DNA sequence: GTAATTGCAAATACTTTGCCACGTA
DNA sequence: TACGTGGCAAAGTATTTGCAATTAC
């Protein structure tokens, strides 16, 4: 492991407006607008793909601009606020991405080399998600659907 | 976080025969039958529920009987061999369970308290899984479908 | 005998916590 | 001013690696 190739993903909305929308939501919950908050959301909005805290911390706008601890705390707050989706993907570090219409993707990951591929198929679990909402009373339900297997290249070796 | 309540799960097959089946498979790949291997498989088969390496290492049959490193290495080999399914579940540690007919479950997890619930619904992604197998050439595809949301109890607070 | 496996020690990586200083509203 | 936030240092926890010793076949 580990070269993780995400297939590129088209930006679905203007990053700046996504950021403003998030900040507006957050402000309503009593959180403050800070430089680090703007940078973290901006990087995630521009990337339009899940990133780890480590990856975020490397970005020029954040590197040497703030302590990594701050990013950990901020990202956790954003996740609890329902702004960010958290993804495990079987890596040591967690991945995060902004939740908005069109942000949800399902993945296919190779158990051997760790290669990550987006799946461009209609996600088949919406119906079940609605049923769960009614049966369990859970709110703000998101889901992760990840397929794991052995990719053709690893199968040869 | 973190009291993780898995709902109990009925044993679907005789644990001992599940273990023997796994070992037979493994032997075919050149792996050797060791005490630790037998214990790890036996604990997982009896539990019939995903466990972390840490949890495995605590079991009387393994505690003080072998070094945790051995369990890490063994479990990884079993995963690569397609014997164990690996689950992230947004916890720091990975979970593992034996793959067999009936072992697959989908989960609902509270973002706040981390409570884990099994979903007793037909899993709706088999069709997509088959399609992926054909389109991508991936083999031995497994999937994780996990729903995350805010549970009713946390919603009150 | 040979190759797979193990134990032990140490290193690595990600994340969390405490505490006090600081900045936003 | 007041409370949310940030920096820094240190700790916590999961996982990985190297290497020599051991064990299964």
mmCIF file of C-alpha atoms (C1' of nucleotides) in Angstrom:
data_model
loop_
_atom_site.group_PDB
_atom_site.id
_atom_site.type_symbol
_atom_site.label_atom_id
_atom_site.label_comp_id
_atom_site.label_asym_id
_atom_site.label_seq_id
_atom_site.Cartn_x
_atom_site.Cartn_y
_atom_site.Cartn_z
ATOM 1 C CA UNK A 1 0.000 0.000 0.000
ATOM 2 C CA UNK A 2 -0.595 2.893 -0.713
ATOM 3 C CA UNK A 3 -1.096 4.997 -3.733
ATOM 4 C CA UNK A 4 -4.654 6.173 -3.449
ATOM 5 C CA UNK A 5 -5.957 7.425 -6.768
ATOM 6 C CA UNK A 6 -9.274 9.099 -6.542
ATOM 7 C CA UNK A 7 -10.786 9.597 -9.927
ATOM 8 C CA UNK A 8 -11.199 13.307 -10.507
ATOM 9 C CA UNK A 9 -14.543 14.799 -9.740
ATOM 10 C CA UNK A 10 -16.197 17.767 -11.320
ATOM 11 C CA UNK A 11 -16.947 20.684 -9.062
ATOM 12 C CA UNK A 12 -20.696 20.670 -8.610
ATOM 13 C CA UNK A 13 -21.098 24.125 -7.100
ATOM 14 C CA UNK A 14 -19.123 27.306 -6.658
ATOM 15 C CA UNK A 15 -16.708 26.549 -3.787
ATOM 16 C CA UNK A 16 -17.008 30.040 -2.359
ATOM 17 C CA UNK A 17 -20.777 29.813 -2.061
ATOM 18 C CA UNK A 18 -20.544 26.359 -0.514
ATOM 19 C CA UNK A 19 -18.206 27.797 2.103
ATOM 20 C CA UNK A 20 -20.514 30.712 2.832
ATOM 21 C CA UNK A 21 -23.471 28.397 3.146
ATOM 22 C CA UNK A 22 -21.579 26.251 5.659
ATOM 23 C CA UNK A 23 -20.463 29.229 7.683
ATOM 24 C CA UNK A 24 -23.981 30.605 7.783
ATOM 25 C CA UNK A 25 -25.219 27.279 9.124
ATOM 26 C CA UNK A 26 -22.416 27.125 11.661
ATOM 27 C CA UNK A 27 -22.922 30.666 12.892
ATOM 28 C CA UNK A 28 -26.489 29.716 13.666
ATOM 29 C CA UNK A 29 -25.122 27.099 16.055
ATOM 30 C CA UNK A 30 -22.998 29.601 17.943
ATOM 31 C CA UNK A 31 -19.683 28.815 16.287
ATOM 32 C CA UNK A 32 -17.442 31.676 15.261
ATOM 33 C CA UNK A 33 -15.994 32.628 11.933
ATOM 34 C CA UNK A 34 -12.248 32.171 12.135
ATOM 35 C CA UNK A 35 -9.446 32.144 9.623
ATOM 36 C CA UNK A 36 -8.820 28.430 10.091
ATOM 37 C CA UNK A 37 -12.498 27.650 9.643
ATOM 38 C CA UNK A 38 -12.573 29.508 6.351
ATOM 39 C CA UNK A 39 -9.443 27.777 5.097
ATOM 40 C CA UNK A 40 -10.550 24.289 6.072
ATOM 41 C CA UNK A 41 -13.944 24.682 4.416
ATOM 42 C CA UNK A 42 -12.379 26.338 1.406
ATOM 43 C CA UNK A 43 -9.874 23.546 0.880
ATOM 44 C CA UNK A 44 -12.559 20.901 1.208
ATOM 45 C CA UNK A 45 -14.903 22.780 -1.117
ATOM 46 C CA UNK A 46 -12.223 23.247 -3.764
ATOM 47 C CA UNK A 47 -11.057 19.648 -3.548
ATOM 48 C CA UNK A 48 -14.567 18.249 -3.719
ATOM 49 C CA UNK A 49 -13.176 14.926 -2.532
ATOM 50 C CA UNK A 50 -12.550 13.393 0.897
ATOM 51 C CA UNK A 51 -9.375 14.575 2.622
ATOM 52 C CA UNK A 52 -7.627 13.534 5.819
ATOM 53 C CA UNK A 53 -6.653 15.954 8.557
ATOM 54 C CA UNK A 54 -3.050 15.360 7.603
ATOM 55 C CA UNK A 55 -3.723 16.325 4.021
ATOM 56 C CA UNK A 56 -5.576 19.438 5.107
ATOM 57 C CA UNK A 57 -2.761 20.423 7.432
ATOM 58 C CA UNK A 58 -0.291 20.342 4.525
ATOM 59 C CA UNK A 59 -2.160 22.831 2.392
ATOM 60 C CA UNK A 60 -0.314 26.146 2.008
ATOM 61 C CA UNK A 61 -3.280 28.022 3.424
ATOM 62 C CA UNK A 62 -3.031 25.984 6.635
ATOM 63 C CA UNK A 63 0.565 24.797 6.839
ATOM 64 C CA UNK A 64 2.494 26.983 9.307
ATOM 65 C CA UNK A 65 -0.698 28.995 9.682
ATOM 66 C CA UNK A 66 -2.168 27.002 12.524
ATOM 67 C CA UNK A 67 -1.529 24.072 14.794
ATOM 68 C CA UNK A 68 -2.765 20.685 13.560
ATOM 69 C CA UNK A 69 -4.622 20.299 16.842
ATOM 70 C CA UNK A 70 -6.834 23.168 15.818
ATOM 71 C CA UNK A 71 -7.786 21.382 12.632
ATOM 72 C CA UNK A 72 -8.629 18.209 14.537
ATOM 73 C CA UNK A 73 -10.883 20.103 16.892
ATOM 74 C CA UNK A 74 -12.485 22.141 14.147
ATOM 75 C CA UNK A 75 -13.169 19.193 11.880
ATOM 76 C CA UNK A 76 -14.762 17.259 14.723
ATOM 77 C CA UNK A 77 -17.016 20.210 15.493
ATOM 78 C CA UNK A 78 -18.011 20.452 11.835
ATOM 79 C CA UNK A 79 -18.761 16.757 11.753
ATOM 80 C CA UNK A 80 -20.924 16.960 14.859
ATOM 81 C CA UNK A 81 -22.697 19.937 13.308
ATOM 82 C CA UNK A 82 -23.576 17.846 10.287
ATOM 83 C CA UNK A 83 -21.430 19.895 7.906
ATOM 84 C CA UNK A 84 -18.862 17.209 7.167
ATOM 85 C CA UNK A 85 -19.231 13.566 6.329
ATOM 86 C CA UNK A 86 -16.633 11.264 7.845
ATOM 87 C CA UNK A 87 -15.281 8.290 5.932
ATOM 88 C CA UNK A 88 -13.113 5.445 7.175
ATOM 89 C CA UNK A 89 -12.056 3.784 3.908
ATOM 90 C CA UNK A 90 -9.893 1.330 5.865
ATOM 91 C CA UNK A 91 -7.057 3.795 6.164
ATOM 92 C CA UNK A 92 -5.433 4.711 9.425
ATOM 93 C CA UNK A 93 -6.687 8.285 9.178
ATOM 94 C CA UNK A 94 -10.280 9.409 8.743
ATOM 95 C CA UNK A 95 -11.411 11.251 5.612
ATOM 96 C CA UNK A 96 -13.785 14.221 5.573
ATOM 97 C CA UNK A 97 -15.825 15.943 2.916
ATOM 98 C CA UNK A 98 -18.474 18.647 2.866
ATOM 99 C CA UNK A 99 -22.030 17.308 2.766
ATOM 100 C CA UNK A 100 -24.148 18.822 0.025
ATOM 101 C CA UNK A 101 -26.414 17.623 -2.754
ATOM 102 C CA UNK A 102 -24.185 15.682 -5.107
ATOM 103 C CA UNK A 103 -21.379 15.189 -2.610
ATOM 104 C CA UNK A 104 -22.257 11.599 -1.850
ATOM 105 C CA UNK A 105 -20.172 8.935 -3.595
ATOM 106 C CA UNK A 106 -19.724 5.240 -3.167
ATOM 107 C CA UNK A 107 -16.287 3.681 -3.404
ATOM 108 C CA UNK A 108 -14.461 0.595 -4.588
ATOM 109 C CA UNK A 109 -11.195 -0.108 -2.811
ATOM 110 C CA UNK A 110 -8.548 -2.734 -3.397
ATOM 111 C CA UNK A 111 -7.700 -4.727 -0.272
ATOM 112 C CA UNK A 112 -4.187 -5.246 -1.519
ATOM 113 C CA UNK A 113 -2.931 -1.958 -2.923
ATOM 114 C CA UNK A 114 -5.477 0.362 -1.339
ATOM 115 C CA UNK A 115 -6.415 1.972 -4.624
ATOM 116 C CA UNK A 116 -9.643 3.971 -4.300
ATOM 117 C CA UNK A 117 -12.115 4.351 -7.167
ATOM 118 C CA UNK A 118 -15.317 6.376 -7.272
ATOM 119 C CA UNK A 119 -18.350 4.419 -8.398
ATOM 120 C CA UNK A 120 -20.446 6.245 -10.930
ATOM 121 C CA UNK A 121 -23.604 4.281 -10.390
ATOM 122 C CA UNK A 122 -26.923 5.183 -8.930
ATOM 123 C CA UNK A 123 -26.735 4.524 -5.226
ATOM 124 C CA UNK A 124 -29.287 1.843 -4.359
ATOM 125 C CA UNK A 125 -29.863 2.485 -0.690
ATOM 126 C CA UNK A 126 -32.033 5.597 -0.576
ATOM 127 C CA UNK A 127 -35.144 3.554 0.061
ATOM 128 C CA UNK A 128 -33.594 1.723 2.973
ATOM 129 C CA UNK A 129 -32.286 4.993 4.360
ATOM 130 C CA UNK A 130 -35.799 6.442 4.459
ATOM 131 C CA UNK A 131 -37.184 3.297 6.075
ATOM 132 C CA UNK A 132 -34.520 3.497 8.781
ATOM 133 C CA UNK A 133 -35.368 7.104 9.483
ATOM 134 C CA UNK A 134 -38.955 6.100 10.219
ATOM 135 C CA UNK A 135 -38.280 2.890 12.085
ATOM 136 C CA UNK A 136 -35.439 4.054 14.301
ATOM 137 C CA UNK A 137 -36.043 7.743 14.812
ATOM 138 C CA UNK A 138 -32.468 8.537 13.822
ATOM 139 C CA UNK A 139 -32.059 11.937 12.227
ATOM 140 C CA UNK A 140 -29.675 13.391 9.656
ATOM 141 C CA UNK A 141 -28.852 9.968 8.375
ATOM 142 C CA UNK A 142 -25.905 9.666 6.019
ATOM 143 C CA UNK A 143 -24.432 6.475 4.756
ATOM 144 C CA UNK A 144 -21.151 5.034 3.603
ATOM 145 C CA UNK A 145 -21.260 2.304 1.029
ATOM 146 C CA UNK A 146 -17.828 0.933 0.258
ATOM 147 C CA UNK A 147 -16.926 -2.112 -1.785
ATOM 148 C CA UNK A 148 -13.675 -3.939 -1.083
ATOM 149 C CA UNK A 149 -12.064 -6.517 -3.298
ATOM 150 C CA UNK A 150 -8.977 -7.488 -5.209
ATOM 151 C CA UNK A 151 -8.205 -5.305 -8.217
ATOM 152 C CA UNK A 152 -7.151 -6.919 -11.505
ATOM 153 C CA UNK A 153 -3.587 -5.650 -11.230
ATOM 154 C CA UNK A 154 -3.112 -7.115 -7.743
ATOM 155 C CA UNK A 155 -4.783 -10.346 -8.851
ATOM 156 C CA UNK A 156 -1.937 -10.957 -11.291
ATOM 157 C CA UNK A 157 0.732 -10.735 -8.605
ATOM 158 C CA UNK B 1 -18.604 8.054 23.259
ATOM 159 C CA UNK B 2 -18.378 5.051 23.684
ATOM 160 C CA UNK B 3 -20.587 2.280 24.764
ATOM 161 C CA UNK B 4 -20.989 0.186 21.691
ATOM 162 C CA UNK B 5 -23.965 -2.102 21.979
ATOM 163 C CA UNK B 6 -24.148 -4.618 19.250
ATOM 164 C CA UNK B 7 -27.464 -6.342 19.214
ATOM 165 C CA UNK B 8 -26.896 -10.006 19.862
ATOM 166 C CA UNK B 9 -26.697 -12.256 16.875
ATOM 167 C CA UNK B 10 -27.681 -15.858 16.624
ATOM 168 C CA UNK B 11 -24.938 -18.280 15.751
ATOM 169 C CA UNK B 12 -25.652 -19.330 12.205
ATOM 170 C CA UNK B 13 -23.337 -22.327 12.074
ATOM 171 C CA UNK B 14 -21.363 -24.535 14.388
ATOM 172 C CA UNK B 15 -18.311 -22.457 15.371
ATOM 173 C CA UNK B 16 -16.002 -25.457 15.332
ATOM 174 C CA UNK B 17 -16.904 -26.354 11.767
ATOM 175 C CA UNK B 18 -16.533 -22.734 10.651
ATOM 176 C CA UNK B 19 -13.040 -22.772 12.126
ATOM 177 C CA UNK B 20 -12.107 -26.008 10.391
ATOM 178 C CA UNK B 21 -13.422 -24.699 7.106
ATOM 179 C CA UNK B 22 -11.283 -21.578 7.439
ATOM 180 C CA UNK B 23 -8.200 -23.550 8.344
ATOM 181 C CA UNK B 24 -8.690 -25.870 5.416
ATOM 182 C CA UNK B 25 -8.887 -22.878 3.102
ATOM 183 C CA UNK B 26 -5.824 -21.311 4.666
ATOM 184 C CA UNK B 27 -3.748 -24.458 4.521
ATOM 185 C CA UNK B 28 -4.375 -24.505 0.807
ATOM 186 C CA UNK B 29 -2.624 -21.140 0.608
ATOM 187 C CA UNK B 30 0.457 -22.397 2.394
ATOM 188 C CA UNK B 31 -0.337 -20.988 5.811
ATOM 189 C CA UNK B 32 0.358 -23.128 8.836
ATOM 190 C CA UNK B 33 -1.928 -24.332 11.546
ATOM 191 C CA UNK B 34 -0.834 -22.676 14.789
ATOM 192 C CA UNK B 35 -2.320 -22.367 18.221
ATOM 193 C CA UNK B 36 -2.894 -18.650 17.833
ATOM 194 C CA UNK B 37 -4.605 -19.169 14.495
ATOM 195 C CA UNK B 38 -7.008 -21.646 16.026
ATOM 196 C CA UNK B 39 -7.786 -19.364 18.953
ATOM 197 C CA UNK B 40 -8.330 -16.269 16.829
ATOM 198 C CA UNK B 41 -10.676 -18.062 14.463
ATOM 199 C CA UNK B 42 -12.434 -19.770 17.333
ATOM 200 C CA UNK B 43 -13.051 -16.522 19.197
ATOM 201 C CA UNK B 44 -14.367 -14.838 16.076
ATOM 202 C CA UNK B 45 -16.563 -17.818 15.209
ATOM 203 C CA UNK B 46 -18.022 -18.013 18.698
ATOM 204 C CA UNK B 47 -18.630 -14.289 18.908
ATOM 205 C CA UNK B 48 -20.219 -14.120 15.479
ATOM 206 C CA UNK B 49 -19.819 -10.361 15.596
ATOM 207 C CA UNK B 50 -17.017 -7.980 14.562
ATOM 208 C CA UNK B 51 -14.168 -7.707 17.083
ATOM 209 C CA UNK B 52 -11.092 -5.498 17.271
ATOM 210 C CA UNK B 53 -7.578 -6.826 17.662
ATOM 211 C CA UNK B 54 -7.587 -5.355 21.138
ATOM 212 C CA UNK B 55 -10.717 -7.255 22.055
ATOM 213 C CA UNK B 56 -9.298 -10.474 20.656
ATOM 214 C CA UNK B 57 -6.060 -9.994 22.573
ATOM 215 C CA UNK B 58 -8.004 -9.797 25.852
ATOM 216 C CA UNK B 59 -9.694 -13.154 25.473
ATOM 217 C CA UNK B 60 -8.452 -15.733 27.976
ATOM 218 C CA UNK B 61 -7.426 -18.062 25.172
ATOM 219 C CA UNK B 62 -5.094 -15.391 23.800
ATOM 220 C CA UNK B 63 -4.232 -13.140 26.719
ATOM 221 C CA UNK B 64 -0.748 -14.019 28.004
ATOM 222 C CA UNK B 65 -0.714 -16.789 25.427
ATOM 223 C CA UNK B 66 0.808 -14.780 22.629
ATOM 224 C CA UNK B 67 2.139 -11.357 21.750
ATOM 225 C CA UNK B 68 -0.417 -8.889 20.362
ATOM 226 C CA UNK B 69 1.874 -8.367 17.389
ATOM 227 C CA UNK B 70 1.217 -11.935 16.372
ATOM 228 C CA UNK B 71 -2.506 -11.268 16.316
ATOM 229 C CA UNK B 72 -2.030 -8.175 14.177
ATOM 230 C CA UNK B 73 0.030 -10.092 11.665
ATOM 231 C CA UNK B 74 -2.262 -13.082 11.674
ATOM 232 C CA UNK B 75 -5.447 -11.092 11.266
ATOM 233 C CA UNK B 76 -3.960 -9.154 8.372
ATOM 234 C CA UNK B 77 -2.980 -12.387 6.654
ATOM 235 C CA UNK B 78 -6.488 -13.741 7.162
ATOM 236 C CA UNK B 79 -7.947 -10.581 5.724
ATOM 237 C CA UNK B 80 -5.704 -10.738 2.670
ATOM 238 C CA UNK B 81 -6.683 -14.373 2.259
ATOM 239 C CA UNK B 82 -10.339 -13.400 2.119
ATOM 240 C CA UNK B 83 -11.207 -15.167 5.374
ATOM 241 C CA UNK B 84 -11.972 -12.061 7.406
ATOM 242 C CA UNK B 85 -13.983 -8.988 6.610
ATOM 243 C CA UNK B 86 -12.587 -5.713 7.906
ATOM 244 C CA UNK B 87 -14.882 -2.964 9.168
ATOM 245 C CA UNK B 88 -14.034 0.613 10.033
ATOM 246 C CA UNK B 89 -17.201 1.723 11.848
ATOM 247 C CA UNK B 90 -15.596 5.108 12.602
ATOM 248 C CA UNK B 91 -13.749 3.758 15.595
ATOM 249 C CA UNK B 92 -10.050 4.178 16.079
ATOM 250 C CA UNK B 93 -9.479 0.418 15.787
ATOM 251 C CA UNK B 94 -10.550 -1.803 12.938
ATOM 252 C CA UNK B 95 -13.105 -4.584 13.440
ATOM 253 C CA UNK B 96 -12.885 -8.068 11.942
ATOM 254 C CA UNK B 97 -15.339 -10.895 11.428
ATOM 255 C CA UNK B 98 -15.301 -14.228 9.626
ATOM 256 C CA UNK B 99 -16.831 -14.102 6.165
ATOM 257 C CA UNK B 100 -19.449 -16.763 5.567
ATOM 258 C CA UNK B 101 -22.976 -17.003 4.258
ATOM 259 C CA UNK B 102 -25.059 -14.986 6.680
ATOM 260 C CA UNK B 103 -22.152 -13.110 8.206
ATOM 261 C CA UNK B 104 -22.833 -9.900 6.354
ATOM 262 C CA UNK B 105 -24.645 -7.176 8.277
ATOM 263 C CA UNK B 106 -25.299 -3.520 7.711
ATOM 264 C CA UNK B 107 -25.045 -1.055 10.567
ATOM 265 C CA UNK B 108 -26.560 2.099 11.971
ATOM 266 C CA UNK B 109 -24.248 4.165 14.143
ATOM 267 C CA UNK B 110 -24.859 7.302 16.185
ATOM 268 C CA UNK B 111 -22.405 10.083 15.373
ATOM 269 C CA UNK B 112 -22.705 11.397 18.897
ATOM 270 C CA UNK B 113 -22.590 8.441 21.252
ATOM 271 C CA UNK B 114 -21.164 5.853 18.896
ATOM 272 C CA UNK B 115 -23.885 3.327 19.573
ATOM 273 C CA UNK B 116 -23.865 0.561 16.969
ATOM 274 C CA UNK B 117 -27.036 -1.218 15.849
ATOM 275 C CA UNK B 118 -27.404 -4.107 13.424
ATOM 276 C CA UNK B 119 -29.903 -3.512 10.651
ATOM 277 C CA UNK B 120 -32.236 -6.419 10.054
ATOM 278 C CA UNK B 121 -33.245 -5.474 6.551
ATOM 279 C CA UNK B 122 -32.536 -7.025 3.228
ATOM 280 C CA UNK B 123 -29.331 -5.528 1.927
ATOM 281 C CA UNK B 124 -30.118 -3.649 -1.265
ATOM 282 C CA UNK B 125 -26.743 -3.615 -2.968
ATOM 283 C CA UNK B 126 -26.268 -7.137 -4.266
ATOM 284 C CA UNK B 127 -27.219 -6.097 -7.780
ATOM 285 C CA UNK B 128 -24.717 -3.284 -7.814
ATOM 286 C CA UNK B 129 -22.073 -5.583 -6.411
ATOM 287 C CA UNK B 130 -22.509 -8.005 -9.297
ATOM 288 C CA UNK B 131 -22.417 -5.183 -11.820
ATOM 289 C CA UNK B 132 -19.157 -3.925 -10.343
ATOM 290 C CA UNK B 133 -17.620 -7.359 -10.551
ATOM 291 C CA UNK B 134 -18.272 -7.406 -14.280
ATOM 292 C CA UNK B 135 -17.402 -3.817 -15.069
ATOM 293 C CA UNK B 136 -14.216 -3.500 -13.039
ATOM 294 C CA UNK B 137 -12.780 -6.994 -12.929
ATOM 295 C CA UNK B 138 -12.431 -6.822 -9.147
ATOM 296 C CA UNK B 139 -12.682 -10.175 -7.447
ATOM 297 C CA UNK B 140 -13.882 -11.335 -4.039
ATOM 298 C CA UNK B 141 -15.892 -8.193 -3.609
ATOM 299 C CA UNK B 142 -17.282 -7.509 -0.151
ATOM 300 C CA UNK B 143 -19.031 -4.374 0.912
ATOM 301 C CA UNK B 144 -19.606 -2.252 3.964
ATOM 302 C CA UNK B 145 -22.838 -0.361 4.181
ATOM 303 C CA UNK B 146 -23.014 1.822 7.250
ATOM 304 C CA UNK B 147 -25.571 4.447 8.122
ATOM 305 C CA UNK B 148 -24.608 7.313 10.414
ATOM 306 C CA UNK B 149 -26.970 9.683 12.097
ATOM 307 C CA UNK B 150 -28.131 11.151 15.367
ATOM 308 C CA UNK B 151 -29.928 8.677 17.629
ATOM 309 C CA UNK B 152 -33.136 9.754 19.403
ATOM 310 C CA UNK B 153 -31.478 9.771 22.838
ATOM 311 C CA UNK B 154 -28.662 12.049 21.694
ATOM 312 C CA UNK B 155 -31.131 14.257 19.872
ATOM 313 C CA UNK B 156 -32.732 15.168 23.214
ATOM 314 C CA UNK B 157 -29.471 16.406 24.708
ATOM 315 C "C1'" DG C 1 15.719 -28.905 6.577
ATOM 316 C "C1'" DT C 2 13.178 -25.094 5.057
ATOM 317 C "C1'" DA C 3 10.023 -21.693 5.121
ATOM 318 C "C1'" DA C 4 6.412 -19.778 7.804
ATOM 319 C "C1'" DT C 5 5.642 -17.829 12.124
ATOM 320 C "C1'" DT C 6 6.614 -15.723 16.569
ATOM 321 C "C1'" DG C 7 8.380 -12.626 20.482
ATOM 322 C "C1'" DC C 8 10.322 -8.604 21.824
ATOM 323 C "C1'" DA C 9 11.748 -3.938 21.373
ATOM 324 C "C1'" DA C 10 11.297 0.118 19.174
ATOM 325 C "C1'" DA C 11 9.415 3.148 15.939
ATOM 326 C "C1'" DT C 12 5.444 5.379 13.558
ATOM 327 C "C1'" DA C 13 1.091 7.521 12.921
ATOM 328 C "C1'" DC C 14 -3.165 9.415 14.167
ATOM 329 C "C1'" DT C 15 -5.709 11.524 17.657
ATOM 330 C "C1'" DT C 16 -6.838 13.510 22.198
ATOM 331 C "C1'" DT C 17 -6.255 16.306 26.373
ATOM 332 C "C1'" DG C 18 -4.918 20.049 29.656
ATOM 333 C "C1'" DC C 19 -4.104 24.521 30.377
ATOM 334 C "C1'" DC C 20 -3.620 29.071 29.617
ATOM 335 C "C1'" DA C 21 -3.583 32.829 26.071
ATOM 336 C "C1'" DC C 22 -6.229 34.997 22.516
ATOM 337 C "C1'" DG C 23 -9.869 36.735 19.348
ATOM 338 C "C1'" DT C 24 -14.666 37.221 17.834
ATOM 339 C "C1'" DA C 25 -19.189 38.892 18.663
ATOM 340 C "C1'" DT D 1 -16.693 41.492 28.529
ATOM 341 C "C1'" DA D 2 -17.571 36.658 27.754
ATOM 342 C "C1'" DC D 3 -17.261 32.664 25.732
ATOM 343 C "C1'" DG D 4 -15.715 30.165 21.778
ATOM 344 C "C1'" DT D 5 -11.235 29.151 19.876
ATOM 345 C "C1'" DG D 6 -6.152 28.538 19.344
ATOM 346 C "C1'" DG D 7 -1.174 27.141 20.498
ATOM 347 C "C1'" DC D 8 1.870 24.203 22.638
ATOM 348 C "C1'" DA D 9 3.335 20.261 25.142
ATOM 349 C "C1'" DA D 10 2.433 15.834 26.483
ATOM 350 C "C1'" DA D 11 -0.035 11.713 26.638
ATOM 351 C "C1'" DG D 12 -2.803 7.968 24.607
ATOM 352 C "C1'" DT D 13 -3.751 4.306 21.495
ATOM 353 C "C1'" DA D 14 -3.540 1.603 17.273
ATOM 354 C "C1'" DT D 15 -0.485 -0.279 14.216
ATOM 355 C "C1'" DT D 16 3.972 -1.456 11.916
ATOM 356 C "C1'" DT D 17 8.776 -2.992 11.419
ATOM 357 C "C1'" DG D 18 13.360 -5.378 12.139
ATOM 358 C "C1'" DC D 19 15.569 -9.206 13.509
ATOM 359 C "C1'" DA D 20 16.789 -13.177 15.768
ATOM 360 C "C1'" DA D 21 14.624 -17.383 17.707
ATOM 361 C "C1'" DT D 22 11.245 -20.836 17.098
ATOM 362 C "C1'" DT D 23 7.951 -24.018 15.057
ATOM 363 C "C1'" DA D 24 5.092 -26.475 11.608
ATOM 364 C "C1'" DC D 25 5.341 -29.355 7.844
#
